[in-house]
Amino acid sequence: MTNSVSDGHLSTVLATWTYLLHSGGYDPREPSILEACKAIDDLPADEDHDAVGQGLVAAVREALEGATAFADVVEAVRRWYGDLKVATDLGDEEEREDRQRVIRRTRFAGRFPWIARIIDRFPDGSVGSHWVLVEDVGEAVHIMDPYPWDRVDDELHLPVLDFMVRWELAGLDSIRFVA
């Protein structure tokens, strides 16, 4: 998997999220990303998907045009899907308990994971922001494998309080798809 600590795995997380949206019937307007999604679709199940998955990550990275700041990432994603399909409101509530309620309520309205930026420690010991795909928030927060095309299962379950603190420290940034 192509991981870049410098961008907090942004391209990898966005590639997986974009592919999930594509699989759900929502294609990006960015031709190179759509082409890379279709390449994954066209690959036989018994083939190694890593190289094609890396192609999608590269297409996303290129379409981001170097953006890593939250506002710039949101602008890029809105170019791909439209303003009405992209929301950034999950961190808007002032109180933690209210944010938790909004997140849980939103989960019932949407079938796609949402993207959050959290503070994390990387394997090299450095600490920084890390983009993750949040699949569910219940007793624990289920964070999806950010890159499903390799043979490594990187799913993570965090206690809700741990996730909320890490998310707050990173600035409460979130991106979700509104179907």
CSV table of C-alpha atoms in Angstrom, one decimal:
chain,number,residue,atom,x,y,z
A,1,MET,CA,0.0,0.0,0.0
A,2,THR,CA,1.2,3.5,-0.8
A,3,ASN,CA,1.2,5.3,2.5
A,4,SER,CA,2.5,8.8,2.9
A,5,VAL,CA,2.9,9.9,6.5
A,6,SER,CA,3.4,13.4,5.2
A,7,ASP,CA,-0.3,13.6,3.9
A,8,GLY,CA,-1.7,11.4,6.7
A,9,HIS,CA,-2.7,8.7,4.2
A,10,LEU,CA,-5.1,11.1,2.6
A,11,SER,CA,-4.8,9.7,-0.9
A,12,THR,CA,-5.2,6.2,0.2
A,13,VAL,CA,-8.3,6.9,2.3
A,14,LEU,CA,-9.9,9.1,-0.4
A,15,ALA,CA,-9.2,6.3,-3.0
A,16,THR,CA,-11.0,3.7,-1.0
A,17,TRP,CA,-13.9,6.1,-0.2
A,18,THR,CA,-14.2,7.1,-3.8
A,19,TYR,CA,-14.3,3.4,-4.9
A,20,LEU,CA,-17.0,2.7,-2.3
A,21,LEU,CA,-19.0,5.5,-3.7
A,22,HIS,CA,-18.5,4.3,-7.3
A,23,SER,CA,-19.6,0.8,-6.2
A,24,GLY,CA,-22.7,2.4,-4.7
A,25,GLY,CA,-23.6,4.1,-8.0
A,26,TYR,CA,-22.0,7.5,-7.5
A,27,ASP,CA,-19.2,8.1,-10.0
A,28,PRO,CA,-16.7,11.0,-9.6
A,29,ARG,CA,-16.7,13.7,-12.3
A,30,GLU,CA,-12.9,13.3,-12.4
A,31,PRO,CA,-12.2,11.1,-15.5
A,32,SER,CA,-8.9,9.7,-14.3
A,33,ILE,CA,-10.4,8.6,-11.0
A,34,LEU,CA,-13.5,7.1,-12.7
A,35,GLU,CA,-11.2,5.2,-15.1
A,36,ALA,CA,-9.2,3.8,-12.2
A,37,CYS,CA,-12.4,2.7,-10.4
A,38,LYS,CA,-13.5,0.9,-13.5
A,39,ALA,CA,-10.1,-0.8,-13.9
A,40,ILE,CA,-10.7,-2.3,-10.4
A,41,ASP,CA,-14.2,-3.4,-11.5
A,42,ASP,CA,-12.8,-5.1,-14.7
A,43,LEU,CA,-10.1,-7.1,-12.9
A,44,PRO,CA,-11.0,-10.7,-12.4
A,45,ALA,CA,-11.5,-11.7,-8.7
A,46,ASP,CA,-8.6,-14.1,-8.7
A,47,GLU,CA,-6.1,-11.4,-9.9
A,48,ASP,CA,-3.9,-9.4,-7.6
A,49,HIS,CA,-5.7,-6.1,-7.1
A,50,ASP,CA,-2.8,-4.2,-5.5
A,51,ALA,CA,-1.3,-2.7,-8.6
A,52,VAL,CA,-4.7,-1.5,-9.9
A,53,GLY,CA,-5.6,-0.2,-6.4
A,54,GLN,CA,-2.3,1.7,-6.5
A,55,GLY,CA,-3.4,3.2,-9.8
A,56,LEU,CA,-6.5,4.6,-8.1
A,57,VAL,CA,-4.5,6.0,-5.3
A,58,ALA,CA,-2.2,7.7,-7.8
A,59,ALA,CA,-5.2,9.1,-9.7
A,60,VAL,CA,-6.6,10.5,-6.5
A,61,ARG,CA,-3.3,12.0,-5.5
A,62,GLU,CA,-2.9,13.7,-8.9
A,63,ALA,CA,-6.5,15.0,-8.8
A,64,LEU,CA,-5.8,16.5,-5.4
A,65,GLU,CA,-3.2,18.7,-7.0
A,66,GLY,CA,-1.1,18.7,-3.8
A,67,ALA,CA,-3.9,19.6,-1.5
A,68,THR,CA,-3.6,18.5,2.1
A,69,ALA,CA,-5.2,21.4,3.9
A,70,PHE,CA,-8.8,20.5,4.9
A,71,ALA,CA,-10.5,23.3,2.9
A,72,ASP,CA,-8.5,22.4,-0.2
A,73,VAL,CA,-9.4,18.7,0.1
A,74,VAL,CA,-13.1,19.5,0.5
A,75,GLU,CA,-12.9,21.7,-2.5
A,76,ALA,CA,-11.4,18.9,-4.6
A,77,VAL,CA,-14.0,16.4,-3.4
A,78,ARG,CA,-16.7,18.8,-4.2
A,79,ARG,CA,-15.3,19.1,-7.7
A,80,TRP,CA,-15.5,15.4,-8.0
A,81,TYR,CA,-19.1,15.0,-6.6
A,82,GLY,CA,-20.8,18.4,-6.4
A,83,ASP,CA,-21.5,20.8,-3.6
A,84,LEU,CA,-24.8,19.1,-2.6
A,85,LYS,CA,-23.3,15.7,-2.2
A,86,VAL,CA,-20.5,16.6,0.2
A,87,ALA,CA,-21.0,17.7,3.8
A,88,THR,CA,-18.5,18.7,6.5
A,89,ASP,CA,-20.9,19.1,9.4
A,90,LEU,CA,-20.2,16.2,11.7
A,91,GLY,CA,-17.9,18.2,14.0
A,92,ASP,CA,-20.1,21.3,14.1
A,93,GLU,CA,-21.7,20.6,17.5
A,94,GLU,CA,-20.0,22.3,20.4
A,95,GLU,CA,-20.4,19.5,23.0
A,96,ARG,CA,-18.9,16.1,22.6
A,97,GLU,CA,-22.1,14.3,23.5
A,98,ASP,CA,-24.0,16.3,20.9
A,99,ARG,CA,-21.4,15.4,18.2
A,100,GLN,CA,-21.8,11.7,19.1
A,101,ARG,CA,-25.6,11.9,18.7
A,102,VAL,CA,-25.3,13.6,15.3
A,103,ILE,CA,-22.8,11.0,14.2
A,104,ARG,CA,-25.0,8.1,15.2
A,105,ARG,CA,-28.1,9.7,13.7
A,106,THR,CA,-26.3,10.4,10.5
A,107,ARG,CA,-25.2,6.8,10.2
A,108,PHE,CA,-28.8,5.7,9.8
A,109,ALA,CA,-29.3,8.2,7.0
A,110,GLY,CA,-26.2,7.2,5.0
A,111,ARG,CA,-24.8,3.9,3.8
A,112,PHE,CA,-21.2,5.1,3.2
A,113,PRO,CA,-18.4,5.6,5.7
A,114,TRP,CA,-17.3,9.1,6.4
A,115,ILE,CA,-13.8,10.5,6.5
A,116,ALA,CA,-12.3,12.0,9.7
A,117,ARG,CA,-8.9,13.4,10.4
A,118,ILE,CA,-7.5,12.3,13.8
A,119,ILE,CA,-4.2,12.6,15.6
A,120,ASP,CA,-2.3,9.4,15.6
A,121,ARG,CA,1.1,7.9,16.2
A,122,PHE,CA,2.7,6.5,13.0
A,123,PRO,CA,4.9,3.4,12.9
A,124,ASP,CA,8.1,5.5,12.7
A,125,GLY,CA,7.1,7.0,16.1
A,126,SER,CA,6.1,10.4,14.8
A,127,VAL,CA,2.7,12.0,15.8
A,128,GLY,CA,0.5,13.8,13.3
A,129,SER,CA,-2.8,13.9,11.6
A,130,HIS,CA,-4.1,10.7,10.0
A,131,TRP,CA,-7.1,10.4,7.7
A,132,VAL,CA,-9.5,7.5,8.5
A,133,LEU,CA,-12.7,6.0,7.1
A,134,VAL,CA,-15.3,5.7,9.9
A,135,GLU,CA,-17.7,2.9,9.2
A,136,ASP,CA,-19.7,2.9,12.5
A,137,VAL,CA,-19.9,4.5,15.9
A,138,GLY,CA,-21.4,2.3,18.6
A,139,GLU,CA,-19.8,1.1,21.7
A,140,ALA,CA,-16.5,1.5,19.8
A,141,VAL,CA,-15.6,3.4,16.6
A,142,HIS,CA,-15.0,1.0,13.7
A,143,ILE,CA,-12.4,2.4,11.4
A,144,MET,CA,-12.3,0.7,8.0
A,145,ASP,CA,-9.2,-0.8,6.4
A,146,PRO,CA,-8.0,2.2,4.4
A,147,TYR,CA,-6.7,0.1,1.5
A,148,PRO,CA,-8.7,-3.1,0.9
A,149,TRP,CA,-6.7,-4.2,-2.2
A,150,ASP,CA,-3.7,-5.6,-0.3
A,151,ARG,CA,-3.6,-8.7,1.8
A,152,VAL,CA,-3.3,-6.7,5.1
A,153,ASP,CA,-6.3,-6.2,7.3
A,154,ASP,CA,-5.9,-2.8,8.9
A,155,GLU,CA,-9.3,-2.4,10.5
A,156,LEU,CA,-9.3,-0.7,13.8
A,157,HIS,CA,-11.7,-0.4,16.7
A,158,LEU,CA,-11.2,2.5,19.1
A,159,PRO,CA,-13.1,3.3,22.3
A,160,VAL,CA,-15.5,6.2,21.5
A,161,LEU,CA,-13.8,8.5,23.9
A,162,ASP,CA,-10.4,7.8,22.4
A,163,PHE,CA,-11.7,8.5,18.9
A,164,MET,CA,-13.5,11.7,20.0
A,165,VAL,CA,-10.4,13.1,21.7
A,166,ARG,CA,-8.1,12.3,18.7
A,167,TRP,CA,-10.7,13.8,16.3
A,168,GLU,CA,-11.0,16.9,18.5
A,169,LEU,CA,-7.2,17.3,18.6
A,170,ALA,CA,-7.1,17.2,14.8
A,171,GLY,CA,-9.7,19.9,14.5
A,172,LEU,CA,-13.0,18.0,14.1
A,173,ASP,CA,-12.6,17.7,10.3
A,174,SER,CA,-15.0,15.4,8.6
A,175,ILE,CA,-16.2,14.7,5.0
A,176,ARG,CA,-19.3,12.7,4.3
A,177,PHE,CA,-21.3,11.8,1.2
A,178,VAL,CA,-24.9,12.9,1.1
A,179,ALA,CA,-26.8,10.4,-1.1
